[in-house]
XYZ file of C-alpha atoms in Angstrom:
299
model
C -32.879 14.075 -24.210
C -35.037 10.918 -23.007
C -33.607 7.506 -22.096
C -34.153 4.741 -24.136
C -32.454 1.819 -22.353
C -32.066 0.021 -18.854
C -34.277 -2.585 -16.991
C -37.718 -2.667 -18.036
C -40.641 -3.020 -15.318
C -43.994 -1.287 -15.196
C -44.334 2.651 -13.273
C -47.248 3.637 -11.758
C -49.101 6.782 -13.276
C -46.640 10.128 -12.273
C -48.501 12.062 -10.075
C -47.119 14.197 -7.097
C -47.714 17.221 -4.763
C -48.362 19.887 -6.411
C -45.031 20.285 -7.670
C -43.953 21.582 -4.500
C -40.026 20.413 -4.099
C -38.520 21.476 -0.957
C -34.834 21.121 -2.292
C -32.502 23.643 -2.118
C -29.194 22.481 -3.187
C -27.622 19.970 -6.099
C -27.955 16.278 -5.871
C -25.889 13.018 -7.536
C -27.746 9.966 -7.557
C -26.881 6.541 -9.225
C -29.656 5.446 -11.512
C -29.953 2.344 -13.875
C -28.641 3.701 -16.708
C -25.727 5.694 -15.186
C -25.299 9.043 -12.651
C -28.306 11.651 -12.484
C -26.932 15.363 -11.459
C -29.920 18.043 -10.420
C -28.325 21.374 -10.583
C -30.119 24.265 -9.358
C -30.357 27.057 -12.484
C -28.913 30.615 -11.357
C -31.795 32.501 -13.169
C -35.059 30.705 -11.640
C -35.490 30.425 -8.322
C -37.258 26.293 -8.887
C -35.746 25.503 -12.051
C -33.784 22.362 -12.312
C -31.141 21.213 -14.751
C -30.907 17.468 -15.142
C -27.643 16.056 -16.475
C -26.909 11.823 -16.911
C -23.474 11.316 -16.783
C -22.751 15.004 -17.610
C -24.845 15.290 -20.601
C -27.366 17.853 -19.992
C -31.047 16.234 -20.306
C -34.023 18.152 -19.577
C -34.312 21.594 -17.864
C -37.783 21.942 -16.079
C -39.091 24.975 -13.941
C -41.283 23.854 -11.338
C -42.983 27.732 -11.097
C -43.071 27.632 -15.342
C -43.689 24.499 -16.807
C -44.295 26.048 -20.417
C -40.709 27.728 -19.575
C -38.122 25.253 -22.275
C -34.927 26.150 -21.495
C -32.990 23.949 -23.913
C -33.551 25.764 -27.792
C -34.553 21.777 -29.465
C -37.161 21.761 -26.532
C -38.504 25.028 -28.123
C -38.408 23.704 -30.946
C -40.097 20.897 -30.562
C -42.326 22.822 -28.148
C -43.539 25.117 -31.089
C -44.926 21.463 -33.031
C -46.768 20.959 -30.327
C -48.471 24.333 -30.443
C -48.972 23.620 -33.602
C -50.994 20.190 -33.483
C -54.080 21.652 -32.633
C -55.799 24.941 -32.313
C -54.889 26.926 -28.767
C -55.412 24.487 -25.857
C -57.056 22.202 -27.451
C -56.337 18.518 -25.350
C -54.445 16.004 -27.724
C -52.850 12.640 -27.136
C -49.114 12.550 -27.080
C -46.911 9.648 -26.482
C -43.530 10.857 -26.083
C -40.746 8.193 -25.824
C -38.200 9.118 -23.429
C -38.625 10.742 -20.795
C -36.156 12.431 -18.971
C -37.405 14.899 -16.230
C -40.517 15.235 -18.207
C -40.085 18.686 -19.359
C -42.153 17.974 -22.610
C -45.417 16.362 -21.116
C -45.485 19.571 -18.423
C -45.269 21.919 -20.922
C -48.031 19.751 -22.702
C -50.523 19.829 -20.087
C -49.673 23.594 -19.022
C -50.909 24.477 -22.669
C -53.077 21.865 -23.420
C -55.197 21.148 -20.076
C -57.325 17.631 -20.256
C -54.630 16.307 -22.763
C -53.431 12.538 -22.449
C -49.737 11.280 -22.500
C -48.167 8.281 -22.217
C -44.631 8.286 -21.782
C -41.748 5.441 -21.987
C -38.795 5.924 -19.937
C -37.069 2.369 -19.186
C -34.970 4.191 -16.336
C -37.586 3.338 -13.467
C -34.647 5.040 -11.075
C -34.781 8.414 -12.847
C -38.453 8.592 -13.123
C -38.447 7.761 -9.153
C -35.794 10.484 -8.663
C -38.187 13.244 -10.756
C -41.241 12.258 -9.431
C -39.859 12.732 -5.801
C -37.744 15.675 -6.731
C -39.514 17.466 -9.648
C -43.504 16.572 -8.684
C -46.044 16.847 -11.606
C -48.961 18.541 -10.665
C -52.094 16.912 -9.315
C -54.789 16.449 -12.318
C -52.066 15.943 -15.492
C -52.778 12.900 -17.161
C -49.364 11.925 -17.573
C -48.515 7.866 -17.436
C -45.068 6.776 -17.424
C -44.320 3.206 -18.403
C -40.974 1.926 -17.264
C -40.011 -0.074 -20.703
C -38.074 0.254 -24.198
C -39.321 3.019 -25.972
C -39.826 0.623 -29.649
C -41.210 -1.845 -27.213
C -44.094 0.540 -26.286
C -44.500 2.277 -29.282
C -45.208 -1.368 -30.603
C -48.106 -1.605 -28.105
C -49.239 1.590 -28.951
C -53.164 1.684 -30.328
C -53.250 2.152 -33.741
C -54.061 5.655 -34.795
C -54.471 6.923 -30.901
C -51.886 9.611 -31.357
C -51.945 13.101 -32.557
C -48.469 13.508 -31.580
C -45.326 11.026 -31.291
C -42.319 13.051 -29.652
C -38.864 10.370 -30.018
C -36.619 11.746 -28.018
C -34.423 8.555 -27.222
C -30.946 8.567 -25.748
C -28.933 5.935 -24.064
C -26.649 7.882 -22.222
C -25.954 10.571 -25.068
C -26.653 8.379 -28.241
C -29.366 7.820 -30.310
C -30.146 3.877 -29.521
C -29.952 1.625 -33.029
C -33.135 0.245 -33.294
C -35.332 3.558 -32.534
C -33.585 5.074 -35.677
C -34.541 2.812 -38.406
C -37.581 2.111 -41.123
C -38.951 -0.270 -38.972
C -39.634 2.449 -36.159
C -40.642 4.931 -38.172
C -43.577 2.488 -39.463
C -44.639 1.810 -36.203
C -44.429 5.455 -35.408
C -46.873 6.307 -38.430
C -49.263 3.031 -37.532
C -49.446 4.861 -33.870
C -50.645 8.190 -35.348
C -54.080 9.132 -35.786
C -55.073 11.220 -39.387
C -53.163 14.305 -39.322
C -50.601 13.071 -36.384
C -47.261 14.084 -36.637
C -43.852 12.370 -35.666
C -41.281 14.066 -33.868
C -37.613 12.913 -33.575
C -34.644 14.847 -31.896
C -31.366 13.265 -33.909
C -27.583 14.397 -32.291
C -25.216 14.842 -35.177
C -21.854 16.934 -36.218
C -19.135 16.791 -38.841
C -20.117 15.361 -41.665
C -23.995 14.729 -40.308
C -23.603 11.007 -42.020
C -26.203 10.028 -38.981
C -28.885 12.990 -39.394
C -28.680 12.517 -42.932
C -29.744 8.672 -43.356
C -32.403 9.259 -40.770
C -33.975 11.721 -42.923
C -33.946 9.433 -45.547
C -35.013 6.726 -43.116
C -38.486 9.354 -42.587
C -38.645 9.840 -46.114
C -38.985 6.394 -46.913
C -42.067 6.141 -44.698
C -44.145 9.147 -44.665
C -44.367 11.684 -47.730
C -44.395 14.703 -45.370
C -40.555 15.198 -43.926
C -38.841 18.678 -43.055
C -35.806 19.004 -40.312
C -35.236 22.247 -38.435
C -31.580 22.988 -36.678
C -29.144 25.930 -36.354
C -27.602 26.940 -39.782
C -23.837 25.780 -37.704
C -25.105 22.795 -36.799
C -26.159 22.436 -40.725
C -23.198 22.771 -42.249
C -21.164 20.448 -39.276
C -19.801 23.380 -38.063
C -20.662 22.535 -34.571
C -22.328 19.329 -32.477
C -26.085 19.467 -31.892
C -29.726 18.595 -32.123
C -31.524 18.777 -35.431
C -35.170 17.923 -35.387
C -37.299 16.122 -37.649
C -40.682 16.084 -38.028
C -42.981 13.925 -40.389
C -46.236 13.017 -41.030
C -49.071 12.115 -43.640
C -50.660 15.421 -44.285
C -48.840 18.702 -45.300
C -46.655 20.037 -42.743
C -47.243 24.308 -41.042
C -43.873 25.176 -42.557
C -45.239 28.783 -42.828
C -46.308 28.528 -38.977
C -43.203 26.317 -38.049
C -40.575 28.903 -39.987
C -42.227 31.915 -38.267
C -41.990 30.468 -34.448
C -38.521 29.448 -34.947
C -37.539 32.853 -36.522
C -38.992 34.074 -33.434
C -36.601 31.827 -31.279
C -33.317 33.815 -29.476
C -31.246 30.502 -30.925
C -30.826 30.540 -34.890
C -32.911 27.554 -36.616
C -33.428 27.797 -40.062
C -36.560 25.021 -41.665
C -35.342 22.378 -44.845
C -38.076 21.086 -46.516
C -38.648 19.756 -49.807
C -35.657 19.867 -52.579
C -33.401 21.566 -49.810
C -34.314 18.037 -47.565
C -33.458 15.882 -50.719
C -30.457 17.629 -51.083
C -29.555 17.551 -47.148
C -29.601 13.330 -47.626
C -27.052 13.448 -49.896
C -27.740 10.435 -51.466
C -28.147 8.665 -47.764
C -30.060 4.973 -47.478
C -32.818 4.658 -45.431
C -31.521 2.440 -42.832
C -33.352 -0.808 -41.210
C -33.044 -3.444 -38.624
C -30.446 -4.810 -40.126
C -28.304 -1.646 -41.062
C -28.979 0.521 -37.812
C -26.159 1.849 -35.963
C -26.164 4.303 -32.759
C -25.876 8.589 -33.219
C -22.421 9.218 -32.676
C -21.033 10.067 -29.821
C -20.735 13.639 -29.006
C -16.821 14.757 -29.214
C -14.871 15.501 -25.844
C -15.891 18.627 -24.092
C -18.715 19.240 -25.892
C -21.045 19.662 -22.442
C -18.593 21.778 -20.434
């Protein structure tokens, strides 16, 4: 999960050594926007697990970057295999940031390819760019504002790729979930782009429901992939949308998830219509944060 809230001040383009981090233990550091854990992970010897305030955020292997640890990473990290044929560069702006496991992972695959990020949390991105170095030679800029407030500086039709993953703390902010976003989001794509959000939901999925409406209402091209449990509010989790202008690879799409060790299944279509449920598209004026996962849900 990115950040999408905090002080907002310009960061100088994210480059370090090599990605050569010399730590060796955990590490609890007060950021803007709350505490920021790195845990070492038990199965790679330079993989990091980031956690704000508990809530697990981005997992990124410093010998691996294409490794995604976290299944709605995967997920989303199959769409952007899917932009373009085999390591072919794109343009990605991905707001929130987090430890910046999705614009490695881009320019791992997709060498020459350049990102913008937004992550207001100047503090975290110092942290990870000490801690978790990018490598030399990725074009990777991170801008240290409101994700809604870059995407609208963003340059009409420069993006093949828009990746929202926005969290303040473990919410969904209000106004990057509304029509209003989502038409800036399609204004930022270029012919073809897609848009990419990672919604939190459970229960009754009242939240993941009126933001696929919210998509529908701006782009004719909507489907959502999640875990069947997480579908039927069996269980808290991500569900991720994607949406764009031009048909969708839902063959492509519904083969790499089947491939995925985490069940997803791919709605599209009637079985999206029915998934609203009758939900409104929300606006400025309607928005409200993702719920709030329930107690214990990280532990």
């Amino acid at each position: 999960m990115g950040r999408g809230r905090g002080r907002a001040e310009a960061v100088p383009e994210a480059t370090g050594a090599e990605g050569r981090s010399h730590r060796q233990g955990p590490l609890a550091v007060r950021v803007d926007s709350g505490t920021a854990e790195l845990k070492p992970d038990r199965d790679r010897p330079r993989a990091w697990q980031l956690l704000l305030d508990g809530a697990p955020q981005s997992l990124v292997d410093l010998d691996d970057p294409t490794h995604l640890g976290f299944e709605y990473q995967r997920r989303i990290g199959h769409l952007i295999d899917l932009a373009a044929p085999p390591g072919r560069p794109i343009t990605v702006l991905h707001l929130g940031g987090g430890a910046l496991t999705l614009p490695r992972y881009v320019a791992a695959t997709r060498p020459r390819s350049r990102q913008q990020v937004a992550e207001i949390d100047t503090a975290l991105t110092e942290l990870v760019r000490t801690e978790l170095p990018l490598e030399r030679g990725w074009q990777i800029k991170v801008r240290g504002a409101d994700a809604r407030a870059v995407l609208e500086r963003a340059p009409e039709g420069g993006a093949d790729l828009v990746v929202a993953d926005v969290f303040s703390g473990a919410r969904v902010p209000a106004h990057c979930a509304t029509v209003e976003f989502a038409a800036l989001a399609a204004r930022a794509l270029a012919p073809g782009g897609r848009l990419v959000v990672n919604v939190t939901d459970g229960s009754s999925l009242a939240f993941a429901r009126a933001q696929t409406a919210t998509l529908l209402a701006v782009f004719p091209e909507v489907c959502l992939v999640a875990d069947p449990a997480v579908l039927r509010g069996r269980r808290f989790g991500n569900l991720i949308l994607v949406a764009g202008t031009a048909p969708l690879p839902l063959e492509e799409l519904g083969r790499k998830v089947a491939s995925d060790a985490a069940l997803g299944r791919v709605e599209h279509g009637r079985a999206l219509a029915d998934f609203t449920a009758g939900a409104a598209a929300v606006t400025d004026d309607s928005a409200v944060p993702s719920p709030a996962p329930p107690p214990g849900v990280f532990h």
